């Protein structure tokens, strides 16, 4: 007799546990407010990207096209993937000294792992991580970026 | 169908390749199964499909650069991996990091553990055929990911640690975000139990399946919740407290059953413990600096340094041999996934294919961690 | 029981029949009618597949706190159509050393089996392609033809995953056929007829699920479990077992042949739900509550087809709810459930029902 009651109580307990599980999914079915999906391209305007989000490396320029990069190559050394290459140039200062300045700050977005080490290494805070995350392009060449704008100059007084 | 009912002289064993592309190997793991009917006779894991020579790459990297490589081992417990490297380097430099750093590291560790376990829970449900749990698990995982995104700017591969401290200070609303999450999470965790833990089909499929004895757990070097479910007390947080773990009260979750359900339950209970650890610390973050300035080029004194941390999967160890150069001479990672996988053959013999899937889920394998 | 004459489809079908008979000979009338019915069912199948797949995706999405398809058409309504077009244009691959003839045959068998079962479905009064006097027997016979297709597909694919899935499915469907049949027999004790139209008519004064007391409720629960198992849907989707066998018996199928298996799953689900609705919930009979004349009259104004499809969709929703809640059983547990629980229970239940019927304790 004991086995028979056990048999039926097993069935009862099993069915009860199943019904409890169904009540959880049933709750979500009846409460569509719980839906957490974001409709991405549509919600682009209201999308909140955290301030610290590491999207891509950029070099901020002032209004009169000046940046803070001295071309010291600290970021190039800090980068673990070799995605930064500093192409420098030598000019002659008015005092007649030869001086190294930055020609191109080449940044290969395709190789970047967004570890932020370059930003930390930069002694003049010339480069920062921007929030832009929409990097898709049709041409791989577009991912190799030159961060300093053409014709831009180093901000006065940075190099001291 | 029992094996006894079949005349074994008539049946033949056959092989099945499970993976490298298979829904339940969670990555590119290839298991060569020797089967007799549906009964597994032997499991032979073939690894190395995502081998990226990370240990070799570390020999060419500076100590700061190693950290971002460890993100890519066990990506679900990246913060613990980062922390292990940082602790080893700090140990070499004989540097004392501020209390604030220790506490923040511990909080993020535990958040990372919860995020890893929620994801594991979802995937476990999916492996068992309850696909809905996958989405529920990911919902909580996503909330933690958002906290990480606010804190350090990355969602998965965080690189939040640097030798000497943290990369950023915590954002001003960090405490509020974490508390909001905990309130939500404590409401959702019982739901996990109703959906899977108490479900008769689930318990029938996991209880008594895939028994791992304590002796075998020790012999194979299984660590983490998988080993604690077999009664092997191996929590590094208890044995060798690092960061702020000596300051908090928490239970080491130990089960003695050693089956799939015990391994499952160990992780669920560990989430509750993590919640309690975070609650103890979140209001007591000391003021102070968030990092100690180190030299731009770190050189460790000649010697060997080992630091282990408790990652979401078990003991994660970093072994650094330094010859006083800016790059380490040799780096070895003791990854929990590799040791846990080695026990698979022992556990899975005599089980069915469906059980193998459950066993693999409860071992919680992350393939890049195994292959490195 | 008065059925409003505008909802009686027998007038319409009769009118078409007389109109056709006036135009042509008896044989050609038969042929034209068959083609007509066949076309209607084909169209019905296509629409059914599209609607059910869409419904399943939406239901599971809402349960899983997501939105589901949203891009193709308003609320993603055209998504399944787009998927279908994609499947049509995909290359039908055949694995090396596969048995080509059987491999190509299998999808047709499964679709034909489910096609045949729909033939006797009483959608509304007079809206039934064939009214056998052994309708229920015919359905349970025909619906088990589908398993041969799964076995053939698994065997012919020349893939071990497919074979394991097929063998599992064979064991599963053969076992669950018993419980499904027995639980239907429980109601047949009360109706005294296997003819589906008569089973529906017998429920004019109340559905069997009420009239048969606890016994018919048990029978319904067993039927819905066995029915879900017969359609190879979760938590009994052993034959597919995505996380174990990648896709089970249809691992190697692609393109339109895969679409056939996919469609057949949904049509089978509809058939099981339709049988359940017909036998337990009064088919196209409207809901009547005791002596509430006003209420009953209002209910009568809802067309019988609508009643039928409302009941069917309720049962289909129940099956979807199962699927998206429960983990999958293991094959030995599946057979344990059938042979140790469902079969003894349904045998006991059939005795109980016979007793109730003898004593006249049902309504």
mmCIF file with all atom_site columns, N, CA, C and O in Angstrom, chain A residues 58-85:
data_model
loop_
_atom_site.group_PDB
_atom_site.id
_atom_site.type_symbol
_atom_site.label_atom_id
_atom_site.label_alt_id
_atom_site.label_comp_id
_atom_site.label_asym_id
_atom_site.label_entity_id
_atom_site.label_seq_id
_atom_site.pdbx_PDB_ins_code
_atom_site.Cartn_x
_atom_site.Cartn_y
_atom_site.Cartn_z
_atom_site.occupancy
_atom_site.B_iso_or_equiv
_atom_site.pdbx_formal_charge
_atom_site.auth_seq_id
_atom_site.auth_comp_id
_atom_site.auth_asym_id
_atom_site.auth_atom_id
_atom_site.pdbx_PDB_model_num
ATOM 1   N N  . UNK A 1 58 ? 40.263 58.496 -30.488 1.00 0.00 ? 58 UNK A N  1
ATOM 2   C CA . UNK A 1 58 ? 40.196 59.742 -31.259 1.00 0.00 ? 58 UNK A CA 1
ATOM 3   C C  . UNK A 1 58 ? 41.162 60.743 -30.656 1.00 0.00 ? 58 UNK A C  1
ATOM 4   O O  . UNK A 1 58 ? 41.603 60.615 -29.511 1.00 0.00 ? 58 UNK A O  1
ATOM 5   N N  . UNK A 1 59 ? 41.471 61.739 -31.461 1.00 0.00 ? 59 UNK A N  1
ATOM 6   C CA . UNK A 1 59 ? 42.343 62.810 -30.982 1.00 0.00 ? 59 UNK A CA 1
ATOM 7   C C  . UNK A 1 59 ? 41.546 64.111 -31.062 1.00 0.00 ? 59 UNK A C  1
ATOM 8   O O  . UNK A 1 59 ? 41.233 64.567 -32.153 1.00 0.00 ? 59 UNK A O  1
ATOM 9   N N  . UNK A 1 60 ? 41.161 64.651 -29.915 1.00 0.00 ? 60 UNK A N  1
ATOM 10  C CA . UNK A 1 60 ? 40.348 65.877 -29.966 1.00 0.00 ? 60 UNK A CA 1
ATOM 11  C C  . UNK A 1 60 ? 41.162 67.046 -30.506 1.00 0.00 ? 60 UNK A C  1
ATOM 12  O O  . UNK A 1 60 ? 42.351 67.198 -30.187 1.00 0.00 ? 60 UNK A O  1
ATOM 13  N N  . UNK A 1 61 ? 40.492 67.857 -31.311 1.00 0.00 ? 61 UNK A N  1
ATOM 14  C CA . UNK A 1 61 ? 41.133 69.042 -31.874 1.00 0.00 ? 61 UNK A CA 1
ATOM 15  C C  . UNK A 1 61 ? 40.400 70.265 -31.376 1.00 0.00 ? 61 UNK A C  1
ATOM 16  O O  . UNK A 1 61 ? 39.188 70.236 -31.187 1.00 0.00 ? 61 UNK A O  1
ATOM 17  N N  . UNK A 1 62 ? 41.132 71.342 -31.199 1.00 0.00 ? 62 UNK A N  1
ATOM 18  C CA . UNK A 1 62 ? 40.473 72.589 -30.809 1.00 0.00 ? 62 UNK A CA 1
ATOM 19  C C  . UNK A 1 62 ? 39.842 73.221 -32.047 1.00 0.00 ? 62 UNK A C  1
ATOM 20  O O  . UNK A 1 62 ? 40.025 72.744 -33.168 1.00 0.00 ? 62 UNK A O  1
ATOM 21  N N  . UNK A 1 63 ? 39.128 74.350 -31.808 1.00 0.00 ? 63 UNK A N  1
ATOM 22  C CA . UNK A 1 63 ? 38.414 74.987 -32.914 1.00 0.00 ? 63 UNK A CA 1
ATOM 23  C C  . UNK A 1 63 ? 39.361 75.449 -34.009 1.00 0.00 ? 63 UNK A C  1
ATOM 24  O O  . UNK A 1 63 ? 39.032 75.367 -35.200 1.00 0.00 ? 63 UNK A O  1
ATOM 25  N N  . UNK A 1 64 ? 40.566 75.905 -33.601 1.00 0.00 ? 64 UNK A N  1
ATOM 26  C CA . UNK A 1 64 ? 41.503 76.342 -34.645 1.00 0.00 ? 64 UNK A CA 1
ATOM 27  C C  . UNK A 1 64 ? 42.477 75.236 -35.036 1.00 0.00 ? 64 UNK A C  1
ATOM 28  O O  . UNK A 1 64 ? 43.642 75.474 -35.323 1.00 0.00 ? 64 UNK A O  1
ATOM 29  N N  . UNK A 1 65 ? 41.926 74.008 -35.052 1.00 0.00 ? 65 UNK A N  1
ATOM 30  C CA . UNK A 1 65 ? 42.652 72.848 -35.588 1.00 0.00 ? 65 UNK A CA 1
ATOM 31  C C  . UNK A 1 65 ? 43.991 72.595 -34.895 1.00 0.00 ? 65 UNK A C  1
ATOM 32  O O  . UNK A 1 65 ? 45.020 72.435 -35.539 1.00 0.00 ? 65 UNK A O  1
ATOM 33  N N  . UNK A 1 66 ? 43.958 72.599 -33.560 1.00 0.00 ? 66 UNK A N  1
ATOM 34  C CA . UNK A 1 66 ? 45.171 72.267 -32.841 1.00 0.00 ? 66 UNK A CA 1
ATOM 35  C C  . UNK A 1 66 ? 44.919 71.051 -31.965 1.00 0.00 ? 66 UNK A C  1
ATOM 36  O O  . UNK A 1 66 ? 43.823 70.874 -31.445 1.00 0.00 ? 66 UNK A O  1
ATOM 37  N N  . UNK A 1 67 ? 45.909 70.198 -31.849 1.00 0.00 ? 67 UNK A N  1
ATOM 38  C CA . UNK A 1 67 ? 45.778 69.027 -30.990 1.00 0.00 ? 67 UNK A CA 1
ATOM 39  C C  . UNK A 1 67 ? 46.908 69.020 -29.982 1.00 0.00 ? 67 UNK A C  1
ATOM 40  O O  . UNK A 1 67 ? 47.789 69.891 -30.017 1.00 0.00 ? 67 UNK A O  1
ATOM 41  N N  . UNK A 1 68 ? 46.896 68.030 -29.099 1.00 0.00 ? 68 UNK A N  1
ATOM 42  C CA . UNK A 1 68 ? 47.871 68.035 -28.014 1.00 0.00 ? 68 UNK A CA 1
ATOM 43  C C  . UNK A 1 68 ? 48.981 67.005 -28.212 1.00 0.00 ? 68 UNK A C  1
ATOM 44  O O  . UNK A 1 68 ? 49.779 66.766 -27.314 1.00 0.00 ? 68 UNK A O  1
ATOM 45  N N  . UNK A 1 69 ? 49.012 66.356 -29.358 1.00 0.00 ? 69 UNK A N  1
ATOM 46  C CA . UNK A 1 69 ? 49.968 65.256 -29.553 1.00 0.00 ? 69 UNK A CA 1
ATOM 47  C C  . UNK A 1 69 ? 51.332 65.785 -29.950 1.00 0.00 ? 69 UNK A C  1
ATOM 48  O O  . UNK A 1 69 ? 51.460 66.547 -30.910 1.00 0.00 ? 69 UNK A O  1
ATOM 49  N N  . UNK A 1 70 ? 52.347 65.356 -29.198 1.00 0.00 ? 70 UNK A N  1
ATOM 50  C CA . UNK A 1 70 ? 53.696 65.789 -29.512 1.00 0.00 ? 70 UNK A CA 1
ATOM 51  C C  . UNK A 1 70 ? 54.454 64.766 -30.340 1.00 0.00 ? 70 UNK A C  1
ATOM 52  O O  . UNK A 1 70 ? 55.575 65.005 -30.750 1.00 0.00 ? 70 UNK A O  1
ATOM 53  N N  . UNK A 1 71 ? 53.832 63.620 -30.554 1.00 0.00 ? 71 UNK A N  1
ATOM 54  C CA . UNK A 1 71 ? 54.502 62.577 -31.315 1.00 0.00 ? 71 UNK A CA 1
ATOM 55  C C  . UNK A 1 71 ? 55.568 61.866 -30.528 1.00 0.00 ? 71 UNK A C  1
ATOM 56  O O  . UNK A 1 71 ? 56.582 61.444 -31.073 1.00 0.00 ? 71 UNK A O  1
ATOM 57  N N  . UNK A 1 72 ? 55.357 61.690 -29.218 1.00 0.00 ? 72 UNK A N  1
ATOM 58  C CA . UNK A 1 72 ? 56.396 61.096 -28.388 1.00 0.00 ? 72 UNK A CA 1
ATOM 59  C C  . UNK A 1 72 ? 56.432 59.569 -28.484 1.00 0.00 ? 72 UNK A C  1
ATOM 60  O O  . UNK A 1 72 ? 57.323 58.942 -27.937 1.00 0.00 ? 72 UNK A O  1
ATOM 61  N N  . UNK A 1 73 ? 55.448 58.970 -29.124 1.00 0.00 ? 73 UNK A N  1
ATOM 62  C CA . UNK A 1 73 ? 55.397 57.507 -29.345 1.00 0.00 ? 73 UNK A CA 1
ATOM 63  C C  . UNK A 1 73 ? 55.133 56.687 -28.095 1.00 0.00 ? 73 UNK A C  1
ATOM 64  O O  . UNK A 1 73 ? 55.314 55.477 -28.111 1.00 0.00 ? 73 UNK A O  1
ATOM 65  N N  . UNK A 1 74 ? 54.709 57.322 -27.015 1.00 0.00 ? 74 UNK A N  1
ATOM 66  C CA . UNK A 1 74 ? 54.417 56.544 -25.802 1.00 0.00 ? 74 UNK A CA 1
ATOM 67  C C  . UNK A 1 74 ? 53.258 55.593 -26.059 1.00 0.00 ? 74 UNK A C  1
ATOM 68  O O  . UNK A 1 74 ? 53.259 54.447 -25.593 1.00 0.00 ? 74 UNK A O  1
ATOM 69  N N  . UNK A 1 75 ? 52.267 56.059 -26.805 1.00 0.00 ? 75 UNK A N  1
ATOM 70  C CA . UNK A 1 75 ? 51.110 55.208 -27.077 1.00 0.00 ? 75 UNK A CA 1
ATOM 71  C C  . UNK A 1 75 ? 51.500 54.032 -27.960 1.00 0.00 ? 75 UNK A C  1
ATOM 72  O O  . UNK A 1 75 ? 51.017 52.919 -27.795 1.00 0.00 ? 75 UNK A O  1
ATOM 73  N N  . UNK A 1 76 ? 52.384 54.306 -28.891 1.00 0.00 ? 76 UNK A N  1
ATOM 74  C CA . UNK A 1 76 ? 52.828 53.223 -29.773 1.00 0.00 ? 76 UNK A CA 1
ATOM 75  C C  . UNK A 1 76 ? 53.512 52.116 -28.975 1.00 0.00 ? 76 UNK A C  1
ATOM 76  O O  . UNK A 1 76 ? 53.318 50.937 -29.248 1.00 0.00 ? 76 UNK A O  1
ATOM 77  N N  . UNK A 1 77 ? 54.295 52.540 -27.982 1.00 0.00 ? 77 UNK A N  1
ATOM 78  C CA . UNK A 1 77 ? 54.985 51.550 -27.158 1.00 0.00 ? 77 UNK A CA 1
ATOM 79  C C  . UNK A 1 77 ? 54.024 50.822 -26.239 1.00 0.00 ? 77 UNK A C  1
ATOM 80  O O  . UNK A 1 77 ? 54.177 49.637 -25.965 1.00 0.00 ? 77 UNK A O  1
ATOM 81  N N  . UNK A 1 78 ? 53.005 51.553 -25.766 1.00 0.00 ? 78 UNK A N  1
ATOM 82  C CA . UNK A 1 78 ? 52.080 50.936 -24.820 1.00 0.00 ? 78 UNK A CA 1
ATOM 83  C C  . UNK A 1 78 ? 51.138 49.973 -25.503 1.00 0.00 ? 78 UNK A C  1
ATOM 84  O O  . UNK A 1 78 ? 50.621 49.063 -24.876 1.00 0.00 ? 78 UNK A O  1
ATOM 85  N N  . UNK A 1 79 ? 50.910 50.151 -26.780 1.00 0.00 ? 79 UNK A N  1
ATOM 86  C CA . UNK A 1 79 ? 49.898 49.355 -27.451 1.00 0.00 ? 79 UNK A CA 1
ATOM 87  C C  . UNK A 1 79 ? 50.330 47.898 -27.562 1.00 0.00 ? 79 UNK A C  1
ATOM 88  O O  . UNK A 1 79 ? 51.411 47.604 -28.058 1.00 0.00 ? 79 UNK A O  1
ATOM 89  N N  . UNK A 1 80 ? 49.508 46.973 -27.082 1.00 0.00 ? 80 UNK A N  1
ATOM 90  C CA . UNK A 1 80 ? 49.892 45.564 -27.133 1.00 0.00 ? 80 UNK A CA 1
ATOM 91  C C  . UNK A 1 80 ? 49.747 44.938 -28.514 1.00 0.00 ? 80 UNK A C  1
ATOM 92  O O  . UNK A 1 80 ? 50.289 43.867 -28.767 1.00 0.00 ? 80 UNK A O  1
ATOM 93  N N  . UNK A 1 81 ? 48.998 45.565 -29.408 1.00 0.00 ? 81 UNK A N  1
ATOM 94  C CA . UNK A 1 81 ? 48.725 44.926 -30.693 1.00 0.00 ? 81 UNK A CA 1
ATOM 95  C C  . UNK A 1 81 ? 49.412 45.605 -31.862 1.00 0.00 ? 81 UNK A C  1
ATOM 96  O O  . UNK A 1 81 ? 49.224 45.200 -32.987 1.00 0.00 ? 81 UNK A O  1
ATOM 97  N N  . UNK A 1 82 ? 50.120 46.669 -31.592 1.00 0.00 ? 82 UNK A N  1
ATOM 98  C CA . UNK A 1 82 ? 50.726 47.398 -32.685 1.00 0.00 ? 82 UNK A CA 1
ATOM 99  C C  . UNK A 1 82 ? 49.702 48.070 -33.560 1.00 0.00 ? 82 UNK A C  1
ATOM 100 O O  . UNK A 1 82 ? 49.860 48.114 -34.782 1.00 0.00 ? 82 UNK A O  1
ATOM 101 N N  . UNK A 1 83 ? 48.631 48.578 -32.960 1.00 0.00 ? 83 UNK A N  1
ATOM 102 C CA . UNK A 1 83 ? 47.634 49.227 -33.811 1.00 0.00 ? 83 UNK A CA 1
ATOM 103 C C  . UNK A 1 83 ? 47.873 50.725 -33.934 1.00 0.00 ? 83 UNK A C  1
ATOM 104 O O  . UNK A 1 83 ? 47.137 51.398 -34.617 1.00 0.00 ? 83 UNK A O  1
ATOM 105 N N  . UNK A 1 84 ? 48.907 51.214 -33.265 1.00 0.00 ? 84 UNK A N  1
ATOM 106 C CA . UNK A 1 84 ? 49.226 52.642 -33.410 1.00 0.00 ? 84 UNK A CA 1
ATOM 107 C C  . UNK A 1 84 ? 50.627 52.767 -34.005 1.00 0.00 ? 84 UNK A C  1
ATOM 108 O O  . UNK A 1 84 ? 51.560 52.110 -33.550 1.00 0.00 ? 84 UNK A O  1
ATOM 109 N N  . UNK A 1 85 ? 50.738 53.563 -35.035 1.00 0.00 ? 85 UNK A N  1
ATOM 110 C CA . UNK A 1 85 ? 52.056 53.855 -35.596 1.00 0.00 ? 85 UNK A CA 1
ATOM 111 C C  . UNK A 1 85 ? 52.182 55.373 -35.690 1.00 0.00 ? 85 UNK A C  1
ATOM 112 O O  . UNK A 1 85 ? 51.302 56.043 -36.241 1.00 0.00 ? 85 UNK A O  1
#
